[in-house]
PDB file of C-alpha atoms in Angstrom:
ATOM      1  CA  UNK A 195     157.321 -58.449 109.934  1.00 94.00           C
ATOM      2  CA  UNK A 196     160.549 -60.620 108.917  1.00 97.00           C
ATOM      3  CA  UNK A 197     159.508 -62.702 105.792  1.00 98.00           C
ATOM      4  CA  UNK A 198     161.887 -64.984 103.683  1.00 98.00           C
ATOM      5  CA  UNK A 199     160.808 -67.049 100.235  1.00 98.00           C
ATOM      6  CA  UNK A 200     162.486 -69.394  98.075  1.00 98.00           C
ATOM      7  CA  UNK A 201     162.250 -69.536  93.924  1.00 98.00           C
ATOM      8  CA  UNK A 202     163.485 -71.373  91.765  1.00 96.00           C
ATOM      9  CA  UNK A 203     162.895 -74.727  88.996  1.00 93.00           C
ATOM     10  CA  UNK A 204     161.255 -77.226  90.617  1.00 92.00           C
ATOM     11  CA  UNK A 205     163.206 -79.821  88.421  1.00 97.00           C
ATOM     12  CA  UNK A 206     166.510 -80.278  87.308  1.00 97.00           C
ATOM     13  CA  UNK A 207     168.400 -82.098  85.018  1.00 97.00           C
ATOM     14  CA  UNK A 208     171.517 -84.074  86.289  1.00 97.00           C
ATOM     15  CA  UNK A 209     175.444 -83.028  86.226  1.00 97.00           C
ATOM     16  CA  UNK A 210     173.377 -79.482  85.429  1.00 98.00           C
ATOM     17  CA  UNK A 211     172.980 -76.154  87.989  1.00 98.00           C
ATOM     18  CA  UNK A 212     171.005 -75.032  90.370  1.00 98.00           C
ATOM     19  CA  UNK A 213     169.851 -71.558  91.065  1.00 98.00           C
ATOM     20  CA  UNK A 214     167.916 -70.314  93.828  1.00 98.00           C
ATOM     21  CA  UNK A 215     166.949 -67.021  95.257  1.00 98.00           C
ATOM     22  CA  UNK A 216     165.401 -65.603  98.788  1.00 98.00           C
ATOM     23  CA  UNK A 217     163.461 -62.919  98.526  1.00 98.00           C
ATOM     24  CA  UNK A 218     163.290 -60.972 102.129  1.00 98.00           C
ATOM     25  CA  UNK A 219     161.131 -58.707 103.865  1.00 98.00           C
ATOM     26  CA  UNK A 220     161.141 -56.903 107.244  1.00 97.00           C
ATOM     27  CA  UNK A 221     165.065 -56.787 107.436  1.00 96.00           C
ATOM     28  CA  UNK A 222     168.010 -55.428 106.053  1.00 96.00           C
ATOM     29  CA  UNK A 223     170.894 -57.635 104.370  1.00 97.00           C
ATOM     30  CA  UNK A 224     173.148 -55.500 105.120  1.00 97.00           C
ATOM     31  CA  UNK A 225     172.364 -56.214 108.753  1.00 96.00           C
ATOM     32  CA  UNK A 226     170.913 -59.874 108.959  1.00 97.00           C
ATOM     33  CA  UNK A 227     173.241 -62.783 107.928  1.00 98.00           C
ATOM     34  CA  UNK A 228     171.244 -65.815 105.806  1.00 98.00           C
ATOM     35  CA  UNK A 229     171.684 -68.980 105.388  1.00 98.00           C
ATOM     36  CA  UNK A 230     170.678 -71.982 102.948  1.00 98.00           C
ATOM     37  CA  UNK A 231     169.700 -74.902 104.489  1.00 98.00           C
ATOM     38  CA  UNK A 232     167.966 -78.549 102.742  1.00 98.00           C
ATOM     39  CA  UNK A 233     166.097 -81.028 103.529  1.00 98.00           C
ATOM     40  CA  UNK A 234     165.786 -84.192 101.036  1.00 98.00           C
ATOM     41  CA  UNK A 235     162.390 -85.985 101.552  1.00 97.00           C
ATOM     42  CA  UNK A 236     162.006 -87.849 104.861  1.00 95.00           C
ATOM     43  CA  UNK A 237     165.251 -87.101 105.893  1.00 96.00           C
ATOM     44  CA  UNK A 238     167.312 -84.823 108.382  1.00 96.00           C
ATOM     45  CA  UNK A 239     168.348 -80.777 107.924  1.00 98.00           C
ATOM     46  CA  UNK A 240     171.619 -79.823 106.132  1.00 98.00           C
ATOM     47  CA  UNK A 241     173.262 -76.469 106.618  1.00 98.00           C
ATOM     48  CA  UNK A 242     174.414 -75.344 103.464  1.00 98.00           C
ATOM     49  CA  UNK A 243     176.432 -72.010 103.953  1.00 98.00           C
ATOM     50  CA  UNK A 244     175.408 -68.348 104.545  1.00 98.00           C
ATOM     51  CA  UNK A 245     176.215 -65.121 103.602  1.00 98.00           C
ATOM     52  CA  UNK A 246     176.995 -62.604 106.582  1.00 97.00           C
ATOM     53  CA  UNK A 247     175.685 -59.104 106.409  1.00 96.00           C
ATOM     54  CA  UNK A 248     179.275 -57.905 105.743  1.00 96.00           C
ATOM     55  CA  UNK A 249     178.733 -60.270 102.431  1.00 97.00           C
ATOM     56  CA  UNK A 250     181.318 -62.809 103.543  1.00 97.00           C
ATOM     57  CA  UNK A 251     180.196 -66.078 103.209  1.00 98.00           C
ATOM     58  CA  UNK A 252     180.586 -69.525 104.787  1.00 97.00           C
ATOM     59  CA  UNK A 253     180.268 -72.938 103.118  1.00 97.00           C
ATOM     60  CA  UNK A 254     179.746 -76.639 104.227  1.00 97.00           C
ATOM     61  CA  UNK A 255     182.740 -78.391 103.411  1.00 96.00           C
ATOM     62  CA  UNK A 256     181.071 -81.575 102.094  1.00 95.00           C
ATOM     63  CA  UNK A 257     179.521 -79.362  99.402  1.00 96.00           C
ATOM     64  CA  UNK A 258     182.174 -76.145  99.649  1.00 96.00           C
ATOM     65  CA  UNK A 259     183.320 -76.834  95.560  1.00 96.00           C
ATOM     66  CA  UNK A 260     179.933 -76.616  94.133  1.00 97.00           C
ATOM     67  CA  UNK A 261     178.309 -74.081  96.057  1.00 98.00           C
ATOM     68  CA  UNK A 262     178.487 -70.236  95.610  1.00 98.00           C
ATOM     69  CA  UNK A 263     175.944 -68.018  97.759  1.00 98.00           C
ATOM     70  CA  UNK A 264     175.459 -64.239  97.023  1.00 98.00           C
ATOM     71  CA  UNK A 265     173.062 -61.302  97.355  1.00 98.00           C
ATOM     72  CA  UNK A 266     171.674 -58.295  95.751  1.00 98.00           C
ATOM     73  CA  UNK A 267     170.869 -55.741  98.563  1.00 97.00           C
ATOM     74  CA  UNK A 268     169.194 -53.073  96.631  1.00 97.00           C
ATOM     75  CA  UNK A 269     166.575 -56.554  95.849  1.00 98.00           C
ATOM     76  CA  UNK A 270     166.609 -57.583  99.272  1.00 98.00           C
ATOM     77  CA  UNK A 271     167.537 -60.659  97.707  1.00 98.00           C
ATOM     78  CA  UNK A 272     170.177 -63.724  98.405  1.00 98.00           C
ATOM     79  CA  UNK A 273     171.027 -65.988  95.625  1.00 98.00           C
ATOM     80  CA  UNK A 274     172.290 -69.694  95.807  1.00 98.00           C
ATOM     81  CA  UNK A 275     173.964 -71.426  92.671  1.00 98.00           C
ATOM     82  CA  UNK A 276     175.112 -75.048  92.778  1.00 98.00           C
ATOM     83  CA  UNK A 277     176.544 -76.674  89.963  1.00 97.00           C
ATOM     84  CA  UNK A 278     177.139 -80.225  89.000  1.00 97.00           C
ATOM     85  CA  UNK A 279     173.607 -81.835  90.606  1.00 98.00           C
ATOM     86  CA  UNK A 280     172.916 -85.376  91.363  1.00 97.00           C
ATOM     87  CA  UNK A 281     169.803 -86.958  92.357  1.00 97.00           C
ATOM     88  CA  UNK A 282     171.061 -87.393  95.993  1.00 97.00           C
ATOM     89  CA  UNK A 283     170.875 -83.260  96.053  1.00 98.00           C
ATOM     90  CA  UNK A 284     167.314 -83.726  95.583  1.00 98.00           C
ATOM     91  CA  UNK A 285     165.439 -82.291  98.747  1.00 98.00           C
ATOM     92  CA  UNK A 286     163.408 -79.141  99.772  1.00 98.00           C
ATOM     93  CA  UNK A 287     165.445 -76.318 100.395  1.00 98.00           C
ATOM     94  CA  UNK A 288     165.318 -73.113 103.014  1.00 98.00           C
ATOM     95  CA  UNK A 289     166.622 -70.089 103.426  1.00 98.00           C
ATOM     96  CA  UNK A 290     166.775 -69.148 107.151  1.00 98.00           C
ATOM     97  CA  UNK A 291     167.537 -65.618 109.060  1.00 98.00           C
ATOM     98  CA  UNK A 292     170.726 -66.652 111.456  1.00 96.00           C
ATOM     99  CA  UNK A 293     170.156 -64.173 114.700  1.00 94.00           C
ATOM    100  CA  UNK A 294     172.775 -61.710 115.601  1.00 91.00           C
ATOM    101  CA  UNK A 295     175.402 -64.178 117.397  1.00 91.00           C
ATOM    102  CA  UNK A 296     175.021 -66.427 113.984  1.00 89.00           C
ATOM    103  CA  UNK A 297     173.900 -68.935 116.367  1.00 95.00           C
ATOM    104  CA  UNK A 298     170.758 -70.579 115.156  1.00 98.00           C
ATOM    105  CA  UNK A 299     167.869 -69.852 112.616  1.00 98.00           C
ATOM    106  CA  UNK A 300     164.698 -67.531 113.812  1.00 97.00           C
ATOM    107  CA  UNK A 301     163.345 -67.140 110.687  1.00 98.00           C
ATOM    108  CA  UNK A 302     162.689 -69.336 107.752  1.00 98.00           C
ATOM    109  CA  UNK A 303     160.982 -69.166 104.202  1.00 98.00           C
ATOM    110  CA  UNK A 304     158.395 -71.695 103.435  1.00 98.00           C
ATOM    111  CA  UNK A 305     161.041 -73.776 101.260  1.00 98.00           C
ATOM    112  CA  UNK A 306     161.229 -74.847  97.817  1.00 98.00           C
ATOM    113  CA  UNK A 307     161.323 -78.430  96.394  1.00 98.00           C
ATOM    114  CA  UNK A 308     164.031 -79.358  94.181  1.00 98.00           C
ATOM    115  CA  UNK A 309     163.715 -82.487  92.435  1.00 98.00           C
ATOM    116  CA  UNK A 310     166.935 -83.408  90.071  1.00 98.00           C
ATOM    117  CA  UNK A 311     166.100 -85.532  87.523  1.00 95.00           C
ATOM    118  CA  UNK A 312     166.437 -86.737  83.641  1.00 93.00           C
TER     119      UNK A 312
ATOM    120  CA  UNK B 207     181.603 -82.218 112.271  1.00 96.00           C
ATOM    121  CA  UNK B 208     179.852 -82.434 115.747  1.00 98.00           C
ATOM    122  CA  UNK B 209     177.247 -85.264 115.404  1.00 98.00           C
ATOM    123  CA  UNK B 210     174.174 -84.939 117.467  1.00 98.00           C
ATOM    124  CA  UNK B 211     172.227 -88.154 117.795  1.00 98.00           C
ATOM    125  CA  UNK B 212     168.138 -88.554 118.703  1.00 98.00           C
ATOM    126  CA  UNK B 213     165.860 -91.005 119.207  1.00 97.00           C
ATOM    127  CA  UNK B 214     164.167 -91.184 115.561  1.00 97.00           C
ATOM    128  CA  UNK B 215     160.421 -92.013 117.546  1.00 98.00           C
ATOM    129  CA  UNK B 216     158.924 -91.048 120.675  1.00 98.00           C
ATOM    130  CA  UNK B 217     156.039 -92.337 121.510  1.00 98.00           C
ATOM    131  CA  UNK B 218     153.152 -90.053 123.857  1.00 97.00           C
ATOM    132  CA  UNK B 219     150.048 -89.829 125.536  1.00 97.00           C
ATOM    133  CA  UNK B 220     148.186 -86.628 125.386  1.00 97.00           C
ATOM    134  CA  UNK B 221     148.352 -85.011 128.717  1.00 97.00           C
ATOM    135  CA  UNK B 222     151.693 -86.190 129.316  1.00 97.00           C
ATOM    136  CA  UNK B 223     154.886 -85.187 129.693  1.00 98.00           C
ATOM    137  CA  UNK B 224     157.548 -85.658 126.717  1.00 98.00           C
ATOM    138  CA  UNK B 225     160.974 -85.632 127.027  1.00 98.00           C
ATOM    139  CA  UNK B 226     163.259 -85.567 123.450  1.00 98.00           C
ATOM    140  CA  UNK B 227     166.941 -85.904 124.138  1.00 98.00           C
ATOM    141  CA  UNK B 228     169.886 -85.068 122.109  1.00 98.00           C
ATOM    142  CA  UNK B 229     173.447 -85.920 122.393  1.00 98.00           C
ATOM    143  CA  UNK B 230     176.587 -84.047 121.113  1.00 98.00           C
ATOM    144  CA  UNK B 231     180.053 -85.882 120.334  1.00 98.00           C
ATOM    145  CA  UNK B 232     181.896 -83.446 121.937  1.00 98.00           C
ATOM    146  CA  UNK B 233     180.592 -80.327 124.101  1.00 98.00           C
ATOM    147  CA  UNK B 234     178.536 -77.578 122.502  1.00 98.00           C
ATOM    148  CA  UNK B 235     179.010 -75.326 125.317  1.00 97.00           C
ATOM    149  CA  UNK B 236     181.345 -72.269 126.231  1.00 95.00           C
ATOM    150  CA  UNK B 237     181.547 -71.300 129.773  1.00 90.00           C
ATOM    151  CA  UNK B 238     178.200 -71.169 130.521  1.00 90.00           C
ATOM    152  CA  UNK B 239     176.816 -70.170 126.954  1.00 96.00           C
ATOM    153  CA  UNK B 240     175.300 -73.847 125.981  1.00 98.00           C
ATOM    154  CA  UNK B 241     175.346 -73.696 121.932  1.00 98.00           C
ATOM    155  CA  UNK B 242     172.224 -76.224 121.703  1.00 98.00           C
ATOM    156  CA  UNK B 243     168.695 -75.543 119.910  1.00 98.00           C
ATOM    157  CA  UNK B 244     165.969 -76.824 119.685  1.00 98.00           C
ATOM    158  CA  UNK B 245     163.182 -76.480 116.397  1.00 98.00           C
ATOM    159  CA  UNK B 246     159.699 -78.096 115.647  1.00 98.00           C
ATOM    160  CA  UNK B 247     158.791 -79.143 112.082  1.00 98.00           C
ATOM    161  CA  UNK B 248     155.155 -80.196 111.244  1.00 98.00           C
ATOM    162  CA  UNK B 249     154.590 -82.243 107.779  1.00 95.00           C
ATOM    163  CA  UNK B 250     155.125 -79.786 104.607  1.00 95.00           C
ATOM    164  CA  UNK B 251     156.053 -77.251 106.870  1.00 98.00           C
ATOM    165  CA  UNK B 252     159.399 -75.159 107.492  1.00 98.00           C
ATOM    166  CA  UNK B 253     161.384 -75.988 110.928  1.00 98.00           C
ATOM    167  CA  UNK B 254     160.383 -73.537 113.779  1.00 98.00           C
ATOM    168  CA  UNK B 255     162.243 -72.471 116.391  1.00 98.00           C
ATOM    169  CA  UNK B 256     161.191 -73.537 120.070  1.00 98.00           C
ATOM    170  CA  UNK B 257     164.600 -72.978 122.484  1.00 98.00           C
ATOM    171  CA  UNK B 258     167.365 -71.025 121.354  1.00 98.00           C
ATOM    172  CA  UNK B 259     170.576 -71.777 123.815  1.00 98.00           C
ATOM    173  CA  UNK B 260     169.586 -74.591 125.388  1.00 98.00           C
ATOM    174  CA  UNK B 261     166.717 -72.866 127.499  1.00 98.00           C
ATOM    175  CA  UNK B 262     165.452 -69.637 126.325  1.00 98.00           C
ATOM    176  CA  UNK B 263     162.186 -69.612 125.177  1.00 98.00           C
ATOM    177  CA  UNK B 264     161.557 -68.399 121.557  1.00 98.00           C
ATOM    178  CA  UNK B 265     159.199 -65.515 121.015  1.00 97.00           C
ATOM    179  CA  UNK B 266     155.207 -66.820 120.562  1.00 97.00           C
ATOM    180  CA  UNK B 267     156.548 -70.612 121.808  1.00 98.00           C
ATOM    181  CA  UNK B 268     153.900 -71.593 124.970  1.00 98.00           C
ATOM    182  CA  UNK B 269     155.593 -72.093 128.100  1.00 98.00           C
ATOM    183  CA  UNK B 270     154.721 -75.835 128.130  1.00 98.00           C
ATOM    184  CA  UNK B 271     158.049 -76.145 125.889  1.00 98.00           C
ATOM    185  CA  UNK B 272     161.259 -75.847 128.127  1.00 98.00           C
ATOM    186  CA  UNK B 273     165.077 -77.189 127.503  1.00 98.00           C
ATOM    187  CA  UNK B 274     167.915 -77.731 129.667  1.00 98.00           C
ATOM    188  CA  UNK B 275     171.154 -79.656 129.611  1.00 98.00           C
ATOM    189  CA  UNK B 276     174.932 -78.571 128.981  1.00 97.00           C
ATOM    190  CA  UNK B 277     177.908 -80.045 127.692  1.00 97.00           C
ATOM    191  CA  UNK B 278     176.910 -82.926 125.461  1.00 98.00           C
ATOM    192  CA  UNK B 279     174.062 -83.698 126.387  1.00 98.00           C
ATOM    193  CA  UNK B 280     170.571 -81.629 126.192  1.00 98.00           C
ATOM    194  CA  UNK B 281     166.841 -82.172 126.575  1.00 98.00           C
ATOM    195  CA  UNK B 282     163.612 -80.941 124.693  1.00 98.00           C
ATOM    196  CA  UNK B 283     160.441 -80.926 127.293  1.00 98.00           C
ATOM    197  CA  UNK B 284     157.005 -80.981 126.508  1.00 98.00           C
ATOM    198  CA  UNK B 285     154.715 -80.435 129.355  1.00 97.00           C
ATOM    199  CA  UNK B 286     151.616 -81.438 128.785  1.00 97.00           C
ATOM    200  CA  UNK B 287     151.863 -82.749 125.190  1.00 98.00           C
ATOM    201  CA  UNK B 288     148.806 -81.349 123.226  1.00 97.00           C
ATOM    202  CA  UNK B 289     147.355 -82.584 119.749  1.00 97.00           C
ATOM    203  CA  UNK B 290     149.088 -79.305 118.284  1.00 97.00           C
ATOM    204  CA  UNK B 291     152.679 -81.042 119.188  1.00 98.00           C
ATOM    205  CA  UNK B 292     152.914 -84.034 117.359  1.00 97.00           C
ATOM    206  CA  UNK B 293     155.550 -82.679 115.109  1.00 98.00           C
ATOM    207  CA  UNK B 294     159.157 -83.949 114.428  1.00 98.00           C
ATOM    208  CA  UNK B 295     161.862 -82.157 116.798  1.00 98.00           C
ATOM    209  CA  UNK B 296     165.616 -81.522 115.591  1.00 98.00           C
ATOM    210  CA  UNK B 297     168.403 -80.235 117.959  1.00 98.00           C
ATOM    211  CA  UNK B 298     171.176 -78.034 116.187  1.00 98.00           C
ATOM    212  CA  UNK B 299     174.508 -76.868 117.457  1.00 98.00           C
ATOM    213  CA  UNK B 300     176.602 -73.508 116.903  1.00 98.00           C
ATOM    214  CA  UNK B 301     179.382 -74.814 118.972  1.00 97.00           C
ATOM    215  CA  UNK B 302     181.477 -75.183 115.686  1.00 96.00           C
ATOM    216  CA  UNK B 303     181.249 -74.568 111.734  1.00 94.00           C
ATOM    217  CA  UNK B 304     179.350 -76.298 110.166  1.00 96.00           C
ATOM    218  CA  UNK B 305     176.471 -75.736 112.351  1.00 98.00           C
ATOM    219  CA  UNK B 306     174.842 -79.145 112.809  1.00 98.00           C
ATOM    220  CA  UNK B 307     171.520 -80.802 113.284  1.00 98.00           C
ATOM    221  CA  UNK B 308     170.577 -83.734 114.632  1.00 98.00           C
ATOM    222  CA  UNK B 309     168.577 -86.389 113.232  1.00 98.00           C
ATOM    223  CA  UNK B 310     164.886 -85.244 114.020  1.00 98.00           C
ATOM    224  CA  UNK B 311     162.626 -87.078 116.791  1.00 98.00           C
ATOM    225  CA  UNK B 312     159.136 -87.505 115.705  1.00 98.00           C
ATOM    226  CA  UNK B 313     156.743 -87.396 118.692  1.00 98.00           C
ATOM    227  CA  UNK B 314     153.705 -89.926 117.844  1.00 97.00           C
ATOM    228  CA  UNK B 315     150.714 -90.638 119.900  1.00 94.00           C
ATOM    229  CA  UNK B 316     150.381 -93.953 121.736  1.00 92.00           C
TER     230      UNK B 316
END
């Protein structure tokens, strides 16, 4: 069955990077688009960009100069870097399977917390 | 961005019927392809996906969970609520990039 999980630090330091990977199961990258999406505690969901499974990729805007998604098909893995973190990027974040149409998210990974901090 | 706004609490009896609505600020629909869904999210737990286009029913999601609406504005039911549902409940659109979500509605028991 389809399977996604997040790694990475749990904690890092401020103005420094983060890196991320998902790990997938069940499907091919080459055929399945995915997506980072986070959620800081208590609040609402951000989408944060995805890479399509022709390896183009997509970015929010609000976060489009610090954000650089990628993957390693032959790992069946998709990597997220983000540079220059604050505390405000604090949150828990997802990777999410987009379905065919790149419409909405039918698979997630459990999520992993990312607290930024000195 | 397309901003979709929900009402941050609803409050429900068990048994009942629970209706979560969601408002675009501009339309989310194409023809008659309605770019609206709908995901449950239980404390410490990743969102799941209950409605995907407005009304179709996500694989494994009981048929007690339907959605409808077009245009702007869209609707989560619930019918009955059970204990399993409290949960929070975010809309999301694919109208345009970046795909949005709204705010979250967390169902409580009165």
């Amino acid at each position: 069955q389809v399977q996604l999980k997040e790694s990475g630090p749990g904690l890092v330091q401020p103005s420094q990077t983060l890196s991320l990977t998902c790990t997938v199961s069940g499907l091919s990258l080459t055929s399945n688009s995915v997506s980072w999406i986070r959620q800081p505690p208590g609040k609402g969901l951000e989408w944060m960009g995805v890479i399509w499974s022709n390896g183009g990729t997509d970015y929010n805007s609000a976060i489009k100069s610090r954000l650089s998604i990628s993957r390693d098909t032959s790992k069946s893995q998709v990597f997220l870097k983000m540079n220059s973190l604050q505390t405000e990027d604090t949150a828990m974040y997802f990777c999410a399977r987009m379905d065919y149409s790149g419409d909405y998210f039918d698979y997630w990974g459990q999520g992993v917390m990312v607290t930024v901090s000195s | 961005d397309i901003v979709l706004t929900q009402s941050p609490v609803l409050a429900v009896s068990l048994g009942q019927r629970a209706t979560i609505s969601c408002r675009a600020s501009q339309s989310v629909s194409i023809s008659s392809i309605n770019l609206m869904h709908w995901y449950q999210q239980k404390p410490g737990q990743q969102p799941k996906l209950l409605i995907y286009r407005a009304s179709n029913l996500a694989s494994g999601i009981p048929a007690r969970f339907s959605g409808s609406g077009s245009g702007t504005d869209f609707t989560l039911t619930i019918d009955p609520v059970q204990a399993d549902d409290i949960a929070a409940y975010y809309c999301q659109q694919s109208r345009e990039s970046p795909p949005t979500f709204g705010g979250g509605t967390k169902l409580e028991l009165k």
